[in-house]
Amino acid sequence: MNTNSIKERIEQLRNQLNDHNYRYYVLSQPIISDFEYDKLMEQLIQLEKSNPEFYDNNSPSQRVGNDINVEFKQIEHKYPMLSLGNTYSKEELAEFDNRIKKLITESFEYVCELKYDGTSISLTYENGILKQAVTRGDGAVGDDVTLNVKTIKSIPLKLKGNDYSENFIIRGEIFISHKGFEKMNAERINNDEIPFANPRNAASGTLKIQNSSIVAKRPLDCFLYYLLGEKLIFDEHFENLNKAKEWGFKISEYIKKCNSINEVYEFIDYWDTERKNLLFDIDGIVVKVNSLRQQKLLGFTTKSPRWAISYKFKAEQTETKLISIDYQVGRTGAITPVANLEPVQLAGTIVKRASLHNANQISMLDIRIGDYVFVEKGGEIIPKIVGVNTKKRNINSEPVKFIEHCPECGTILIKKESEAAHYCPDESNCPPQIKGKIEHFISRKAMNIDGLGEETIALLFKNELIKNIADLYCLKTEQLNPLERLGEKSANNIIDSIKKSINVPFPRVLYALGIRYVGETVAKKLANYFNSIEKLSNANFEELIEVDEIGDRIAESIILFFKDENNKLIINRLKQEEIQFEIKEGDKIKKSNKLEGLSIVISGTFKKYSRDELKALIEQNGGKNVSSVSSKTSYLLAGENIGPSKLSKAKKLNVKIISEDDFFIMIK
C-alpha cells in the first residue's frame, strides 16, 4: 500500500470504529459482533504503529489509555460549576415555582431530567473535537482528566455532522451501570481485591486514577445534560439537548418538557417508583427553566442557579443500635456529637457513625445510649439519625446529658441563645481548633501551601514546631528533615510552597484567616470594599453592614476577631513576613472610575443583565455594592418586582432611584 492508501485506510477504520462505538454505547444498537470490532481495532492499531506520521490524538485507538502516571493539572472553569439547591417536598417545589413567576412576568417552560448518581464532568469541544475534560472540583477550579475521559466510549472524541458551534462546553454525569458494577466487583473479588461499596464511589474514584490504562478497563459511562457557549443554536435547553444527540452525545431519553408545576409533579411521581427499574442509579429529579434567555434573566445566587432546583427522593432508611456518643471539636470550636453505631448496610455502604448535630437534636429525638435508632443518608450521602424505636428501649435507660467541658482542652463550653451549637471558647489553646485553623489556612482556596496535609500538620504540632498559622513562616528545612515520613525533598517542597504563599492576593488571605462566618465569597466582598486589613480591622458595625451581603452576625464576628489580642499578634507577625494584606491596583479589574465614591443598592430583576453581572460592573467602574438602603446610599438601581421596603426607604431618605438604562448611561 502506498502512503495515500494507508492514510485513507486509517481514516476509514477510524470512522468505522467511531460509528460502531456510537451504535453500541449510545444507541445500544450494535450491528457487528465484539470479535469483528476487536479485529478492526487491531488493524487500526497496527497501521498507526507502522505509520506514526498519521498519529491522531482523537483516534478511537487512544481509548485504551496508557501506563504513564499523569498528575492532574488544575483548570479554572470558564463557567463556574455551581451546585443545585435541593428540595425534598412538593411544597418547596411550589415555592420555587412561585419565585420564578415573581421574577419572570412572561410564560415559561420547565424541563425535567433524572438526577444521575455519579460524578460531574465538564467537556470542551473545539471544531467538533474533544479538547478538554475537567472535574467539578470546588466549582471554580477542577482537575484536567482528559486522558481518562477519552477512555469512556460513550463520550465522542469527534462529533457527527457539521452544524455544531465552533466552541462550546457540555456538562454531564459519569456513572457506572448496575450491570457494569456487578461485573467489576465480581472480577475484584476473584482477584482477591476489595470490592467497591457502590457505583457512585467507584465512578468518582476511577476518574481520579492517574493511569488511564486502568481507567479504560472500568465500565464508566456518561449522560450529558447541559450545553454552554456564546453561540448555541437554540435558546431552548431542551432543543439544544436534542441537537447534541444528533452530534453523537449520549442524552438520556428520560427528559420531559413541562408547561406547569403540576406536570413536574407527575414526572416526579412516576420516577419515584419507576427508578427501581432503571439500569443505573438516580437520587432525584432536576427541574430547569427551559429558555436560556430566561435563565440569564434569573441569574445565580452565590452557590446555585435561580433557574434550576433538584428534587431529592426520600432517602433509604435502616435500623441499628446506638453504642456510644463521641464529641468532636471543629475548627471554629463548635462541638459536634457523633453517634457510634453497630455496623449496618445502608444505600450501598457500611455505616458505623452518624452525626447528631447538636444538643437540641439529641433532646428532640430523646436519644439514649443502647437505643435502636433509625438511620438514613441525607441526600443519600451523609448518614444521620432520624428517629428512635422506643418499643425496643431499655426501661432503665436515661436521657443523654450533653458534655459541659471541651473534650480536648477541658475548657467550660459556651452556648449562645441564638445558636444551636455549643462552643469551646479557648481557640488559642485547644489543639483541634489550632490544627483546624492551620489546615484551613494552607488549603487550596486559601494560601494553597502544598505538602502540608492533615497528618503533616498534626506531626508538626505534636513536635511543637507550630502553634499557630504565623509559625509556618518560621519553619526551616533542617527542622522538617528528621520528622517521620518527611525526607529532604518533601521538606524542601514545603518550605518553597510556604515562601510562594506570600504572593497570594488579599481576598484569599482574608479567607485564610478563618474568621467565623467569613467564607470565600464574603472575604472577596470585604477585601474589595475596604481594600486593606487596616481599614477592615478598624471598621465599626455600621460600616460593616453597609457592605453588600454583610449582615449583623458576620459584622459582629469580624469585630470580635480583630479585638482578640492573639489575632492581632498573629496578623502583625504575618505582616512582617510580607503577606498580602491589601488590594494591589493590578488585582482589581477596573474599567473606569465613573462610579468612584458611589454606593449602590440593587433590587429587582433586570432584562439585559443578571444582578450578579450588574454588581460586577459596579465594582469594575469604581463603585461599591451595598446591601441595604441608608442615608449614605448614592443610588437604588431598581428593576422589575423591586422589594417594596427598599423602595419605600429610598423615597423616604431621598435616595435617587435609577433604572438599568440609567445605569448604563452612567458607565458608558
mmCIF file of C-alpha atoms in Angstrom, residues 18-194:
data_model
loop_
_atom_site.group_PDB
_atom_site.id
_atom_site.type_symbol
_atom_site.label_atom_id
_atom_site.label_comp_id
_atom_site.label_asym_id
_atom_site.label_seq_id
_atom_site.Cartn_x
_atom_site.Cartn_y
_atom_site.Cartn_z
ATOM 1 C CA ASN A 18 -16.335 5.704 15.834
ATOM 2 C CA ASP A 19 -19.649 4.724 14.254
ATOM 3 C CA HIS A 20 -19.646 1.298 15.963
ATOM 4 C CA ASN A 21 -18.843 2.929 19.318
ATOM 5 C CA TYR A 22 -21.793 5.288 18.861
ATOM 6 C CA ARG A 23 -24.160 2.472 17.900
ATOM 7 C CA TYR A 24 -23.063 0.244 20.794
ATOM 8 C CA TYR A 25 -22.528 2.695 23.679
ATOM 9 C CA VAL A 26 -25.017 5.474 22.836
ATOM 10 C CA LEU A 27 -27.796 3.859 20.804
ATOM 11 C CA SER A 28 -27.410 0.340 22.288
ATOM 12 C CA GLN A 29 -27.904 -0.963 18.719
ATOM 13 C CA PRO A 30 -24.690 -2.810 17.673
ATOM 14 C CA ILE A 31 -24.506 -4.101 14.082
ATOM 15 C CA ILE A 32 -21.285 -6.172 14.396
ATOM 16 C CA SER A 33 -20.012 -8.684 16.966
ATOM 17 C CA ASP A 34 -17.396 -7.902 19.623
ATOM 18 C CA PHE A 35 -14.995 -10.183 17.736
ATOM 19 C CA GLU A 36 -15.423 -8.214 14.484
ATOM 20 C CA TYR A 37 -14.990 -4.933 16.374
ATOM 21 C CA ASP A 38 -11.765 -6.157 18.014
ATOM 22 C CA LYS A 39 -10.380 -7.211 14.622
ATOM 23 C CA LEU A 40 -10.988 -3.741 13.170
ATOM 24 C CA MET A 41 -9.329 -2.144 16.227
ATOM 25 C CA GLU A 42 -6.298 -4.450 15.932
ATOM 26 C CA GLN A 43 -5.900 -3.486 12.277
ATOM 27 C CA LEU A 44 -6.071 0.234 13.094
ATOM 28 C CA ILE A 45 -3.567 -0.030 15.950
ATOM 29 C CA GLN A 46 -1.130 -1.936 13.735
ATOM 30 C CA LEU A 47 -1.404 0.581 10.878
ATOM 31 C CA GLU A 48 -0.950 3.544 13.240
ATOM 32 C CA LYS A 49 2.049 1.864 14.873
ATOM 33 C CA SER A 50 3.694 1.267 11.489
ATOM 34 C CA ASN A 51 2.843 4.762 10.232
ATOM 35 C CA PRO A 52 3.371 7.185 13.157
ATOM 36 C CA GLU A 53 3.158 10.185 10.833
ATOM 37 C CA PHE A 54 -0.624 9.641 10.795
ATOM 38 C CA TYR A 55 -0.966 9.762 14.597
ATOM 39 C CA ASP A 56 -4.186 11.388 15.821
ATOM 40 C CA ASN A 57 -4.783 12.139 19.484
ATOM 41 C CA ASN A 58 -8.516 11.588 18.922
ATOM 42 C CA SER A 59 -8.283 8.241 17.169
ATOM 43 C CA PRO A 60 -10.531 5.530 18.669
ATOM 44 C CA SER A 61 -7.329 3.565 19.330
ATOM 45 C CA GLN A 62 -6.437 6.117 22.034
ATOM 46 C CA ARG A 63 -9.388 4.990 24.163
ATOM 47 C CA VAL A 64 -7.299 2.129 25.600
ATOM 48 C CA GLY A 65 -5.277 4.642 27.656
ATOM 49 C CA ASN A 66 -1.587 4.335 28.561
ATOM 50 C CA ASP A 67 0.512 3.218 31.514
ATOM 51 C CA ILE A 68 2.074 6.626 32.169
ATOM 52 C CA ASN A 69 1.110 8.110 35.544
ATOM 53 C CA VAL A 70 -0.032 11.703 34.997
ATOM 54 C CA GLU A 71 -0.613 14.257 37.741
ATOM 55 C CA PHE A 72 -3.767 16.267 37.129
ATOM 56 C CA LYS A 73 -3.456 19.960 36.300
ATOM 57 C CA GLN A 74 -5.826 22.445 37.914
ATOM 58 C CA ILE A 75 -8.084 24.138 35.362
ATOM 59 C CA GLU A 76 -10.315 27.143 36.005
ATOM 60 C CA HIS A 77 -13.866 26.659 34.742
ATOM 61 C CA LYS A 78 -14.921 29.193 32.113
ATOM 62 C CA TYR A 79 -18.425 28.968 33.598
ATOM 63 C CA PRO A 80 -18.477 28.059 37.347
ATOM 64 C CA MET A 81 -19.935 24.605 38.086
ATOM 65 C CA LEU A 82 -22.363 25.592 40.821
ATOM 66 C CA SER A 83 -24.337 23.080 42.827
ATOM 67 C CA LEU A 84 -28.135 22.962 42.661
ATOM 68 C CA GLY A 85 -30.417 23.913 45.504
ATOM 69 C CA ASN A 86 -32.073 20.804 46.975
ATOM 70 C CA THR A 87 -35.663 20.219 47.981
ATOM 71 C CA TYR A 88 -37.388 17.188 49.467
ATOM 72 C CA SER A 89 -41.046 18.218 49.230
ATOM 73 C CA LYS A 90 -43.571 19.368 46.658
ATOM 74 C CA GLU A 91 -44.356 22.357 48.872
ATOM 75 C CA GLU A 92 -40.793 23.599 48.395
ATOM 76 C CA LEU A 93 -41.110 22.984 44.655
ATOM 77 C CA ALA A 94 -44.261 25.128 44.666
ATOM 78 C CA GLU A 95 -42.276 27.895 46.406
ATOM 79 C CA PHE A 96 -39.595 27.591 43.704
ATOM 80 C CA ASP A 97 -42.314 27.885 41.039
ATOM 81 C CA ASN A 98 -43.763 30.983 42.731
ATOM 82 C CA ARG A 99 -40.330 32.630 42.902
ATOM 83 C CA ILE A 100 -39.881 32.082 39.166
ATOM 84 C CA LYS A 101 -43.306 33.593 38.460
ATOM 85 C CA LYS A 102 -42.450 36.686 40.501
ATOM 86 C CA LEU A 103 -39.160 37.175 38.685
ATOM 87 C CA ILE A 104 -40.456 36.411 35.170
ATOM 88 C CA THR A 105 -43.690 38.052 34.063
ATOM 89 C CA GLU A 106 -43.867 36.149 30.736
ATOM 90 C CA SER A 107 -44.781 32.495 30.232
ATOM 91 C CA PHE A 108 -42.088 29.846 30.669
ATOM 92 C CA GLU A 109 -41.498 26.092 30.442
ATOM 93 C CA TYR A 110 -39.713 23.614 32.665
ATOM 94 C CA VAL A 111 -37.505 20.715 31.611
ATOM 95 C CA CYS A 112 -37.436 17.707 33.949
ATOM 96 C CA GLU A 113 -34.434 15.359 33.944
ATOM 97 C CA LEU A 114 -33.241 12.441 36.041
ATOM 98 C CA LYS A 115 -30.586 13.302 38.634
ATOM 99 C CA TYR A 116 -27.866 10.762 37.950
ATOM 100 C CA ASP A 117 -25.905 9.445 40.912
ATOM 101 C CA GLY A 118 -22.314 9.740 39.682
ATOM 102 C CA THR A 119 -19.626 12.385 39.343
ATOM 103 C CA SER A 120 -19.906 15.632 37.350
ATOM 104 C CA ILE A 121 -17.780 16.403 34.304
ATOM 105 C CA SER A 122 -17.350 19.415 32.009
ATOM 106 C CA LEU A 123 -16.291 18.763 28.390
ATOM 107 C CA THR A 124 -14.908 21.391 25.994
ATOM 108 C CA TYR A 125 -15.240 20.879 22.222
ATOM 109 C CA GLU A 126 -13.499 22.951 19.556
ATOM 110 C CA ASN A 127 -14.419 22.461 15.902
ATOM 111 C CA GLY A 128 -16.111 19.195 16.791
ATOM 112 C CA ILE A 129 -13.100 17.717 18.631
ATOM 113 C CA LEU A 130 -12.924 16.928 22.371
ATOM 114 C CA LYS A 131 -10.233 19.251 23.728
ATOM 115 C CA GLN A 132 -10.567 19.058 27.499
ATOM 116 C CA ALA A 133 -12.431 17.284 30.298
ATOM 117 C CA VAL A 134 -12.464 18.858 33.769
ATOM 118 C CA THR A 135 -13.984 17.622 37.035
ATOM 119 C CA ARG A 136 -16.273 19.822 39.110
ATOM 120 C CA GLY A 137 -13.625 20.340 41.832
ATOM 121 C CA ASP A 138 -14.715 23.221 44.050
ATOM 122 C CA GLY A 139 -16.929 24.690 41.326
ATOM 123 C CA ALA A 140 -14.373 27.310 40.262
ATOM 124 C CA VAL A 141 -11.379 25.043 39.621
ATOM 125 C CA GLY A 142 -11.271 21.341 38.728
ATOM 126 C CA ASP A 143 -8.848 18.612 37.637
ATOM 127 C CA ASP A 144 -7.943 18.071 33.983
ATOM 128 C CA VAL A 145 -8.902 14.404 33.453
ATOM 129 C CA THR A 146 -8.973 14.488 29.643
ATOM 130 C CA LEU A 147 -6.882 11.335 29.171
ATOM 131 C CA ASN A 148 -9.159 9.370 31.474
ATOM 132 C CA VAL A 149 -12.350 10.665 29.869
ATOM 133 C CA LYS A 150 -11.125 9.724 26.404
ATOM 134 C CA THR A 151 -11.327 6.081 27.507
ATOM 135 C CA ILE A 152 -15.113 6.385 28.039
ATOM 136 C CA LYS A 153 -16.596 5.069 24.808
ATOM 137 C CA SER A 154 -19.974 6.827 25.147
ATOM 138 C CA ILE A 155 -18.216 10.222 25.029
ATOM 139 C CA PRO A 156 -17.475 11.220 21.407
ATOM 140 C CA LEU A 157 -13.905 12.242 20.574
ATOM 141 C CA LYS A 158 -15.127 13.700 17.279
ATOM 142 C CA LEU A 159 -18.675 14.914 16.660
ATOM 143 C CA LYS A 160 -21.059 13.828 13.911
ATOM 144 C CA GLY A 161 -22.441 16.314 11.382
ATOM 145 C CA ASN A 162 -21.166 19.869 10.892
ATOM 146 C CA ASP A 163 -23.786 22.206 12.375
ATOM 147 C CA TYR A 164 -22.277 22.373 15.879
ATOM 148 C CA SER A 165 -20.866 25.579 17.393
ATOM 149 C CA GLU A 166 -17.183 26.255 16.829
ATOM 150 C CA ASN A 167 -16.530 26.274 20.567
ATOM 151 C CA PHE A 168 -18.829 25.058 23.328
ATOM 152 C CA ILE A 169 -18.957 23.246 26.668
ATOM 153 C CA ILE A 170 -21.239 20.353 27.506
ATOM 154 C CA ARG A 171 -21.682 19.013 31.024
ATOM 155 C CA GLY A 172 -22.813 15.661 32.291
ATOM 156 C CA GLU A 173 -22.524 12.889 34.837
ATOM 157 C CA ILE A 174 -20.094 9.985 34.677
ATOM 158 C CA PHE A 175 -21.556 6.850 36.225
ATOM 159 C CA ILE A 176 -21.382 3.060 36.312
ATOM 160 C CA SER A 177 -24.437 0.956 35.471
ATOM 161 C CA HIS A 178 -25.721 -1.779 37.795
ATOM 162 C CA LYS A 179 -24.560 -4.496 35.377
ATOM 163 C CA GLY A 180 -21.113 -2.952 34.950
ATOM 164 C CA PHE A 181 -20.735 -2.515 38.698
ATOM 165 C CA GLU A 182 -21.661 -6.123 39.464
ATOM 166 C CA LYS A 183 -19.274 -7.459 36.825
ATOM 167 C CA MET A 184 -16.424 -5.220 38.012
ATOM 168 C CA ASN A 185 -16.879 -6.225 41.660
ATOM 169 C CA ALA A 186 -17.058 -9.910 40.747
ATOM 170 C CA GLU A 187 -13.693 -9.561 38.994
ATOM 171 C CA ARG A 188 -12.211 -7.763 42.010
ATOM 172 C CA ILE A 189 -13.387 -10.498 44.372
ATOM 173 C CA ASN A 190 -11.902 -13.181 42.073
ATOM 174 C CA ASN A 191 -8.600 -11.274 42.155
ATOM 175 C CA ASP A 192 -8.687 -11.028 45.990
ATOM 176 C CA GLU A 193 -9.283 -7.277 45.771
ATOM 177 C CA ILE A 194 -11.667 -5.311 47.999
#
